[in-house]
Amino acid sequence: MPAAYESSLEYAQAQDQIDTLFPFRERFLFPQHRGEDVRYFCGNSLGLQPKSVEYLMNKELRDWARHGVEGHFRAGYPWFSYHHFFSERLAKLVGANKEEVVAMNALTVNLHLLMISFYRPSGKRYKILMEAGAFPSDQYAVESQVRMHGYDPEDAIIEITPQAGAHTIEDADIINGIKEAGDSVALVVIGGVNYYTGQFFDLEGITRAAHSVGAYCGFDLAHAVGNIPMNLHDWNTDFACWCSYKYLNSGPGGVGGVFVHERHGNDPKVPRLAGWWGNEESTRFKMQKGFVPQRGAASWQMSNAPVFNMVAHNAALDIFEKAGIDNLRQKSIHLTGYMEYLLQQITHLPFEIITPSEPSRRGCQLSMLFAEKGKEVFDALTQNGIVADWREPNVIRIAPVPLYNTYEDCYRLYEVLLGC
Ligand SMILES: *Cc1c(COP(=O)(O)O)cnc(C)c1O
């Protein structure tokens, strides 16, 4: 049914009234602007702090004070098994079995660790295929991996670009690119949602294409996790990694997460860098020689869990659990559709929305590409208590996040744009 949106404050407020997820915003702390909560459209960059973090952090500090080393087993959430507390909730977010996911390290580190396992070039199969315009950290990671194996990035990295005049990449072009490169491809790495355009790729189709040429396929889900429900297990994805400080609201530098499909995770022959935390748990503290990987993605862990960092993750994932990712997605589609509709009513500013308009090809981010005046408009938003995100050279990204953004937020943003 086409959404009959209206560009009025009354309409926006009425939508907020009937939004069953509206109360979830009460669980977050908002930065202040002239004594009021800002309208925060930057959850794709750094999510807001759940109010529960402070309490839980203090509780963890008390457990450390009270138990010292015994906290490994006696803390409210025993540190020895801390990573287990996330498995079930993370698995739901990405569509995996519990054993296929683990919270550990940080995103780029995890991308490297997974490429060590899944980028194993040999003979004429040595290339990595990725999307052009990937997040720089991913580009650096891929380039350096290729060099580590003695290849030249110019030759060994295939980038799929948008067609002439387009801003986003056709899924079919990625799939055809994979098929054309055939058995020269060792690995396909794609950012699930492109950070700049907000485009969500056909991850299932890309995985299938990669496998059809005998390549592995992995995704960086930094902008997809907590934004769009996924089915990594059923899609047969080999591996994925993500960060938790964007849509997952787990704080700056928050612990990352990985997915390794069970057919690899439970196969001890798949090479992985080892550390004691990835060892079989029953013998972890026996301090014996000879690494015995535990089952699943958890065997990619190396170091003991960064517990204080993970406290915020725990608090934030509880909120997702209560709200439900499918409910969030449903609201998100409608809310982002509303924001898009309002932006389409603006005719006096020189911008176009470069994010795909089909809900199935995007999450909650909209990227506005300005021919000129972009920075001026961005500054006006800031001065009016609206937190958006500026990307050089001329893009404003806005993310109406279903957990804490309102229809009124969208309307207020629109009002400021009208006045620009
Ligand atoms: C945010 C983001 C990163 C950041 O990497 P960190 O290792 O967490 O600093 C990397 N890749 C993508 C695609 C991102 O969106």
PDB file of N, CA, C and O in Angstrom, residues 291-348:
ATOM      1  N   PHE A 291      47.221 -25.841  20.570  1.00  0.00           N
ATOM      2  CA  PHE A 291      45.938 -25.136  20.454  1.00  0.00           C
ATOM      3  C   PHE A 291      44.831 -26.089  19.993  1.00  0.00           C
ATOM      4  O   PHE A 291      44.977 -26.771  18.982  1.00  0.00           O
ATOM      5  N   VAL A 292      43.761 -26.142  20.757  1.00  0.00           N
ATOM      6  CA  VAL A 292      42.583 -26.925  20.360  1.00  0.00           C
ATOM      7  C   VAL A 292      41.432 -25.947  20.164  1.00  0.00           C
ATOM      8  O   VAL A 292      40.871 -25.434  21.137  1.00  0.00           O
ATOM      9  N   PRO A 293      41.085 -25.639  18.892  1.00  0.00           N
ATOM     10  CA  PRO A 293      40.042 -24.619  18.679  1.00  0.00           C
ATOM     11  C   PRO A 293      38.702 -25.061  19.252  1.00  0.00           C
ATOM     12  O   PRO A 293      38.321 -26.221  19.107  1.00  0.00           O
ATOM     13  N   GLN A 294      38.015 -24.128  19.917  1.00  0.00           N
ATOM     14  CA  GLN A 294      36.654 -24.448  20.335  1.00  0.00           C
ATOM     15  C   GLN A 294      35.753 -24.395  19.109  1.00  0.00           C
ATOM     16  O   GLN A 294      36.186 -24.042  18.023  1.00  0.00           O
ATOM     17  N   ARG A 295      34.503 -24.783  19.283  1.00  0.00           N
ATOM     18  CA  ARG A 295      33.597 -24.805  18.139  1.00  0.00           C
ATOM     19  C   ARG A 295      33.251 -23.385  17.707  1.00  0.00           C
ATOM     20  O   ARG A 295      33.132 -22.488  18.518  1.00  0.00           O
ATOM     21  N   GLY A 296      33.096 -23.222  16.406  1.00  0.00           N
ATOM     22  CA  GLY A 296      32.480 -22.004  15.900  1.00  0.00           C
ATOM     23  C   GLY A 296      33.387 -20.793  15.820  1.00  0.00           C
ATOM     24  O   GLY A 296      34.610 -20.872  15.958  1.00  0.00           O
ATOM     25  N   ALA A 297      32.725 -19.651  15.612  1.00  0.00           N
ATOM     26  CA  ALA A 297      33.434 -18.384  15.422  1.00  0.00           C
ATOM     27  C   ALA A 297      34.282 -18.028  16.639  1.00  0.00           C
ATOM     28  O   ALA A 297      35.304 -17.344  16.519  1.00  0.00           O
ATOM     29  N   ALA A 298      33.876 -18.499  17.806  1.00  0.00           N
ATOM     30  CA  ALA A 298      34.584 -18.140  19.041  1.00  0.00           C
ATOM     31  C   ALA A 298      36.042 -18.587  19.016  1.00  0.00           C
ATOM     32  O   ALA A 298      36.869 -18.052  19.756  1.00  0.00           O
ATOM     33  N   SER A 299      36.365 -19.552  18.144  1.00  0.00           N
ATOM     34  CA  SER A 299      37.752 -20.010  18.101  1.00  0.00           C
ATOM     35  C   SER A 299      38.669 -18.997  17.419  1.00  0.00           C
ATOM     36  O   SER A 299      39.885 -19.139  17.439  1.00  0.00           O
ATOM     37  N   TRP A 300      38.067 -17.956  16.810  1.00  0.00           N
ATOM     38  CA  TRP A 300      38.903 -16.884  16.227  1.00  0.00           C
ATOM     39  C   TRP A 300      39.335 -15.883  17.309  1.00  0.00           C
ATOM     40  O   TRP A 300      40.124 -14.996  17.045  1.00  0.00           O
ATOM     41  N   GLN A 301      38.768 -16.000  18.499  1.00  0.00           N
ATOM     42  CA  GLN A 301      39.179 -15.102  19.582  1.00  0.00           C
ATOM     43  C   GLN A 301      40.636 -15.369  19.937  1.00  0.00           C
ATOM     44  O   GLN A 301      41.107 -16.492  19.851  1.00  0.00           O
ATOM     45  N   MET A 302      41.294 -14.326  20.372  1.00  0.00           N
ATOM     46  CA  MET A 302      42.673 -14.516  20.811  1.00  0.00           C
ATOM     47  C   MET A 302      42.838 -14.118  22.272  1.00  0.00           C
ATOM     48  O   MET A 302      43.346 -14.867  23.072  1.00  0.00           O
ATOM     49  N   SER A 303      42.395 -12.901  22.557  1.00  0.00           N
ATOM     50  CA  SER A 303      42.651 -12.356  23.890  1.00  0.00           C
ATOM     51  C   SER A 303      41.400 -12.421  24.752  1.00  0.00           C
ATOM     52  O   SER A 303      40.280 -12.525  24.234  1.00  0.00           O
ATOM     53  N   ASN A 304      41.600 -12.313  26.051  1.00  0.00           N
ATOM     54  CA  ASN A 304      40.444 -12.307  26.951  1.00  0.00           C
ATOM     55  C   ASN A 304      39.590 -11.066  26.708  1.00  0.00           C
ATOM     56  O   ASN A 304      40.051 -10.049  26.204  1.00  0.00           O
ATOM     57  N   ALA A 305      38.341 -11.194  27.036  1.00  0.00           N
ATOM     58  CA  ALA A 305      37.331 -10.211  26.628  1.00  0.00           C
ATOM     59  C   ALA A 305      37.569  -8.838  27.258  1.00  0.00           C
ATOM     60  O   ALA A 305      37.856  -8.754  28.450  1.00  0.00           O
ATOM     61  N   PRO A 306      37.432  -7.756  26.466  1.00  0.00           N
ATOM     62  CA  PRO A 306      37.516  -6.387  27.002  1.00  0.00           C
ATOM     63  C   PRO A 306      36.206  -6.052  27.720  1.00  0.00           C
ATOM     64  O   PRO A 306      35.306  -5.434  27.154  1.00  0.00           O
ATOM     65  N   VAL A 307      36.124  -6.479  28.962  1.00  0.00           N
ATOM     66  CA  VAL A 307      34.849  -6.491  29.681  1.00  0.00           C
ATOM     67  C   VAL A 307      34.209  -5.111  29.791  1.00  0.00           C
ATOM     68  O   VAL A 307      33.003  -4.961  29.557  1.00  0.00           O
ATOM     69  N   PHE A 308      35.004  -4.090  30.106  1.00  0.00           N
ATOM     70  CA  PHE A 308      34.378  -2.778  30.309  1.00  0.00           C
ATOM     71  C   PHE A 308      33.810  -2.223  29.010  1.00  0.00           C
ATOM     72  O   PHE A 308      32.785  -1.559  29.003  1.00  0.00           O
ATOM     73  N   ASN A 309      34.515  -2.534  27.939  1.00  0.00           N
ATOM     74  CA  ASN A 309      34.032  -2.158  26.618  1.00  0.00           C
ATOM     75  C   ASN A 309      32.727  -2.904  26.304  1.00  0.00           C
ATOM     76  O   ASN A 309      31.804  -2.364  25.687  1.00  0.00           O
ATOM     77  N   MET A 310      32.645  -4.132  26.780  1.00  0.00           N
ATOM     78  CA  MET A 310      31.492  -4.961  26.438  1.00  0.00           C
ATOM     79  C   MET A 310      30.257  -4.669  27.299  1.00  0.00           C
ATOM     80  O   MET A 310      29.147  -5.116  26.954  1.00  0.00           O
ATOM     81  N   VAL A 311      30.438  -3.932  28.368  1.00  0.00           N
ATOM     82  CA  VAL A 311      29.283  -3.603  29.218  1.00  0.00           C
ATOM     83  C   VAL A 311      28.250  -2.820  28.413  1.00  0.00           C
ATOM     84  O   VAL A 311      27.050  -3.109  28.458  1.00  0.00           O
ATOM     85  N   ALA A 312      28.739  -1.853  27.644  1.00  0.00           N
ATOM     86  CA  ALA A 312      27.816  -1.032  26.855  1.00  0.00           C
ATOM     87  C   ALA A 312      27.143  -1.878  25.778  1.00  0.00           C
ATOM     88  O   ALA A 312      25.961  -1.687  25.464  1.00  0.00           O
ATOM     89  N   HIS A 313      27.883  -2.816  25.227  1.00  0.00           N
ATOM     90  CA  HIS A 313      27.335  -3.697  24.193  1.00  0.00           C
ATOM     91  C   HIS A 313      26.176  -4.512  24.773  1.00  0.00           C
ATOM     92  O   HIS A 313      25.129  -4.663  24.144  1.00  0.00           O
ATOM     93  N   ASN A 314      26.387  -4.994  25.957  1.00  0.00           N
ATOM     94  CA  ASN A 314      25.372  -5.781  26.647  1.00  0.00           C
ATOM     95  C   ASN A 314      24.097  -4.954  26.849  1.00  0.00           C
ATOM     96  O   ASN A 314      22.983  -5.392  26.543  1.00  0.00           O
ATOM     97  N   ALA A 315      24.280  -3.734  27.325  1.00  0.00           N
ATOM     98  CA  ALA A 315      23.132  -2.855  27.564  1.00  0.00           C
ATOM     99  C   ALA A 315      22.409  -2.563  26.255  1.00  0.00           C
ATOM    100  O   ALA A 315      21.175  -2.609  26.169  1.00  0.00           O
ATOM    101  N   ALA A 316      23.190  -2.296  25.211  1.00  0.00           N
ATOM    102  CA  ALA A 316      22.599  -1.887  23.938  1.00  0.00           C
ATOM    103  C   ALA A 316      21.862  -3.052  23.271  1.00  0.00           C
ATOM    104  O   ALA A 316      20.773  -2.868  22.711  1.00  0.00           O
ATOM    105  N   LEU A 317      22.445  -4.240  23.348  1.00  0.00           N
ATOM    106  CA  LEU A 317      21.795  -5.385  22.698  1.00  0.00           C
ATOM    107  C   LEU A 317      20.492  -5.759  23.399  1.00  0.00           C
ATOM    108  O   LEU A 317      19.558  -6.265  22.765  1.00  0.00           O
ATOM    109  N   ASP A 318      20.419  -5.493  24.693  1.00  0.00           N
ATOM    110  CA  ASP A 318      19.156  -5.725  25.407  1.00  0.00           C
ATOM    111  C   ASP A 318      18.025  -4.902  24.802  1.00  0.00           C
ATOM    112  O   ASP A 318      16.885  -5.364  24.719  1.00  0.00           O
ATOM    113  N   ILE A 319      18.352  -3.699  24.421  1.00  0.00           N
ATOM    114  CA  ILE A 319      17.326  -2.821  23.853  1.00  0.00           C
ATOM    115  C   ILE A 319      16.859  -3.372  22.504  1.00  0.00           C
ATOM    116  O   ILE A 319      15.659  -3.396  22.211  1.00  0.00           O
ATOM    117  N   PHE A 320      17.808  -3.843  21.692  1.00  0.00           N
ATOM    118  CA  PHE A 320      17.427  -4.450  20.414  1.00  0.00           C
ATOM    119  C   PHE A 320      16.539  -5.670  20.629  1.00  0.00           C
ATOM    120  O   PHE A 320      15.588  -5.913  19.891  1.00  0.00           O
ATOM    121  N   GLU A 321      16.905  -6.427  21.657  1.00  0.00           N
ATOM    122  CA  GLU A 321      16.164  -7.643  21.957  1.00  0.00           C
ATOM    123  C   GLU A 321      14.710  -7.299  22.293  1.00  0.00           C
ATOM    124  O   GLU A 321      13.776  -7.954  21.835  1.00  0.00           O
ATOM    125  N   LYS A 322      14.551  -6.239  23.082  1.00  0.00           N
ATOM    126  CA  LYS A 322      13.196  -5.852  23.486  1.00  0.00           C
ATOM    127  C   LYS A 322      12.398  -5.282  22.324  1.00  0.00           C
ATOM    128  O   LYS A 322      11.209  -5.530  22.187  1.00  0.00           O
ATOM    129  N   ALA A 323      13.069  -4.488  21.504  1.00  0.00           N
ATOM    130  CA  ALA A 323      12.360  -3.846  20.394  1.00  0.00           C
ATOM    131  C   ALA A 323      12.102  -4.843  19.263  1.00  0.00           C
ATOM    132  O   ALA A 323      11.034  -4.821  18.649  1.00  0.00           O
ATOM    133  N   GLY A 324      13.066  -5.721  19.004  1.00  0.00           N
ATOM    134  CA  GLY A 324      12.930  -6.705  17.915  1.00  0.00           C
ATOM    135  C   GLY A 324      13.381  -6.112  16.586  1.00  0.00           C
ATOM    136  O   GLY A 324      12.838  -5.100  16.134  1.00  0.00           O
ATOM    137  N   ILE A 325      14.340  -6.753  15.958  1.00  0.00           N
ATOM    138  CA  ILE A 325      14.914  -6.184  14.723  1.00  0.00           C
ATOM    139  C   ILE A 325      13.879  -6.110  13.606  1.00  0.00           C
ATOM    140  O   ILE A 325      13.903  -5.174  12.791  1.00  0.00           O
ATOM    141  N   ASP A 326      12.934  -7.046  13.570  1.00  0.00           N
ATOM    142  CA  ASP A 326      11.938  -6.989  12.491  1.00  0.00           C
ATOM    143  C   ASP A 326      10.961  -5.828  12.698  1.00  0.00           C
ATOM    144  O   ASP A 326      10.575  -5.157  11.739  1.00  0.00           O
ATOM    145  N   ASN A 327      10.599  -5.583  13.960  1.00  0.00           N
ATOM    146  CA  ASN A 327       9.755  -4.406  14.232  1.00  0.00           C
ATOM    147  C   ASN A 327      10.491  -3.118  13.873  1.00  0.00           C
ATOM    148  O   ASN A 327       9.918  -2.184  13.325  1.00  0.00           O
ATOM    149  N   LEU A 328      11.772  -3.105  14.232  1.00  0.00           N
ATOM    150  CA  LEU A 328      12.563  -1.905  13.945  1.00  0.00           C
ATOM    151  C   LEU A 328      12.646  -1.668  12.437  1.00  0.00           C
ATOM    152  O   LEU A 328      12.530  -0.538  11.969  1.00  0.00           O
ATOM    153  N   ARG A 329      12.846  -2.752  11.707  1.00  0.00           N
ATOM    154  CA  ARG A 329      12.956  -2.618  10.248  1.00  0.00           C
ATOM    155  C   ARG A 329      11.648  -2.103   9.651  1.00  0.00           C
ATOM    156  O   ARG A 329      11.640  -1.264   8.749  1.00  0.00           O
ATOM    157  N   GLN A 330      10.543  -2.610  10.186  1.00  0.00           N
ATOM    158  CA  GLN A 330       9.243  -2.173   9.673  1.00  0.00           C
ATOM    159  C   GLN A 330       9.052  -0.668   9.875  1.00  0.00           C
ATOM    160  O   GLN A 330       8.672   0.058   8.958  1.00  0.00           O
ATOM    161  N   LYS A 331       9.360  -0.201  11.080  1.00  0.00           N
ATOM    162  CA  LYS A 331       9.264   1.245  11.326  1.00  0.00           C
ATOM    163  C   LYS A 331      10.266   1.991  10.456  1.00  0.00           C
ATOM    164  O   LYS A 331       9.972   3.043   9.898  1.00  0.00           O
ATOM    165  N   SER A 332      11.458   1.432  10.371  1.00  0.00           N
ATOM    166  CA  SER A 332      12.533   2.092   9.632  1.00  0.00           C
ATOM    167  C   SER A 332      12.137   2.366   8.183  1.00  0.00           C
ATOM    168  O   SER A 332      12.383   3.454   7.652  1.00  0.00           O
ATOM    169  N   ILE A 333      11.525   1.389   7.560  1.00  0.00           N
ATOM    170  CA  ILE A 333      11.127   1.561   6.153  1.00  0.00           C
ATOM    171  C   ILE A 333      10.130   2.723   6.034  1.00  0.00           C
ATOM    172  O   ILE A 333      10.250   3.573   5.160  1.00  0.00           O
ATOM    173  N   HIS A 334       9.203   2.781   6.969  1.00  0.00           N
ATOM    174  CA  HIS A 334       8.189   3.832   6.909  1.00  0.00           C
ATOM    175  C   HIS A 334       8.783   5.198   7.259  1.00  0.00           C
ATOM    176  O   HIS A 334       8.496   6.212   6.612  1.00  0.00           O
ATOM    177  N   LEU A 335       9.644   5.220   8.278  1.00  0.00           N
ATOM    178  CA  LEU A 335      10.236   6.484   8.743  1.00  0.00           C
ATOM    179  C   LEU A 335      11.200   7.044   7.695  1.00  0.00           C
ATOM    180  O   LEU A 335      11.189   8.248   7.400  1.00  0.00           O
ATOM    181  N   THR A 336      12.027   6.179   7.128  1.00  0.00           N
ATOM    182  CA  THR A 336      12.965   6.642   6.094  1.00  0.00           C
ATOM    183  C   THR A 336      12.180   7.084   4.855  1.00  0.00           C
ATOM    184  O   THR A 336      12.536   8.080   4.211  1.00  0.00           O
ATOM    185  N   GLY A 337      11.103   6.358   4.571  1.00  0.00           N
ATOM    186  CA  GLY A 337      10.236   6.760   3.463  1.00  0.00           C
ATOM    187  C   GLY A 337       9.667   8.159   3.707  1.00  0.00           C
ATOM    188  O   GLY A 337       9.567   8.970   2.782  1.00  0.00           O
ATOM    189  N   TYR A 338       9.336   8.428   4.959  1.00  0.00           N
ATOM    190  CA  TYR A 338       8.800   9.760   5.292  1.00  0.00           C
ATOM    191  C   TYR A 338       9.866  10.833   5.105  1.00  0.00           C
ATOM    192  O   TYR A 338       9.610  11.886   4.506  1.00  0.00           O
ATOM    193  N   MET A 339      11.052  10.560   5.589  1.00  0.00           N
ATOM    194  CA  MET A 339      12.141  11.534   5.433  1.00  0.00           C
ATOM    195  C   MET A 339      12.399  11.799   3.956  1.00  0.00           C
ATOM    196  O   MET A 339      12.570  12.935   3.531  1.00  0.00           O
ATOM    197  N   GLU A 340      12.398  10.722   3.171  1.00  0.00           N
ATOM    198  CA  GLU A 340      12.633  10.865   1.727  1.00  0.00           C
ATOM    199  C   GLU A 340      11.526  11.710   1.088  1.00  0.00           C
ATOM    200  O   GLU A 340      11.797  12.603   0.282  1.00  0.00           O
ATOM    201  N   TYR A 341      10.299  11.419   1.482  1.00  0.00           N
ATOM    202  CA  TYR A 341       9.157  12.169   0.953  1.00  0.00           C
ATOM    203  C   TYR A 341       9.314  13.667   1.251  1.00  0.00           C
ATOM    204  O   TYR A 341       9.130  14.524   0.379  1.00  0.00           O
ATOM    205  N   LEU A 342       9.704  13.976   2.504  1.00  0.00           N
ATOM    206  CA  LEU A 342       9.865  15.386   2.868  1.00  0.00           C
ATOM    207  C   LEU A 342      10.987  16.030   2.045  1.00  0.00           C
ATOM    208  O   LEU A 342      10.845  17.162   1.564  1.00  0.00           O
ATOM    209  N   LEU A 343      12.081  15.304   1.876  1.00  0.00           N
ATOM    210  CA  LEU A 343      13.198  15.860   1.097  1.00  0.00           C
ATOM    211  C   LEU A 343      12.762  16.120  -0.347  1.00  0.00           C
ATOM    212  O   LEU A 343      13.196  17.083  -0.980  1.00  0.00           O
ATOM    213  N   GLN A 344      11.880  15.255  -0.842  1.00  0.00           N
ATOM    214  CA  GLN A 344      11.415  15.434  -2.228  1.00  0.00           C
ATOM    215  C   GLN A 344      10.531  16.669  -2.385  1.00  0.00           C
ATOM    216  O   GLN A 344      10.334  17.153  -3.502  1.00  0.00           O
ATOM    217  N   GLN A 345       9.995  17.173  -1.265  1.00  0.00           N
ATOM    218  CA  GLN A 345       9.169  18.395  -1.341  1.00  0.00           C
ATOM    219  C   GLN A 345      10.040  19.646  -1.462  1.00  0.00           C
ATOM    220  O   GLN A 345       9.532  20.726  -1.741  1.00  0.00           O
ATOM    221  N   ILE A 346      11.333  19.494  -1.196  1.00  0.00           N
ATOM    222  CA  ILE A 346      12.240  20.661  -1.214  1.00  0.00           C
ATOM    223  C   ILE A 346      12.726  20.862  -2.639  1.00  0.00           C
ATOM    224  O   ILE A 346      13.397  19.988  -3.194  1.00  0.00           O
ATOM    225  N   THR A 347      12.386  21.991  -3.225  1.00  0.00           N
ATOM    226  CA  THR A 347      12.774  22.190  -4.628  1.00  0.00           C
ATOM    227  C   THR A 347      13.782  23.324  -4.792  1.00  0.00           C
ATOM    228  O   THR A 347      14.347  23.485  -5.869  1.00  0.00           O
ATOM    229  N   HIS A 348      14.008  24.107  -3.725  1.00  0.00           N
ATOM    230  CA  HIS A 348      14.857  25.290  -3.900  1.00  0.00           C
ATOM    231  C   HIS A 348      16.333  25.029  -3.567  1.00  0.00           C
ATOM    232  O   HIS A 348      17.145  25.936  -3.681  1.00  0.00           O
TER     233      HIS A 348
END
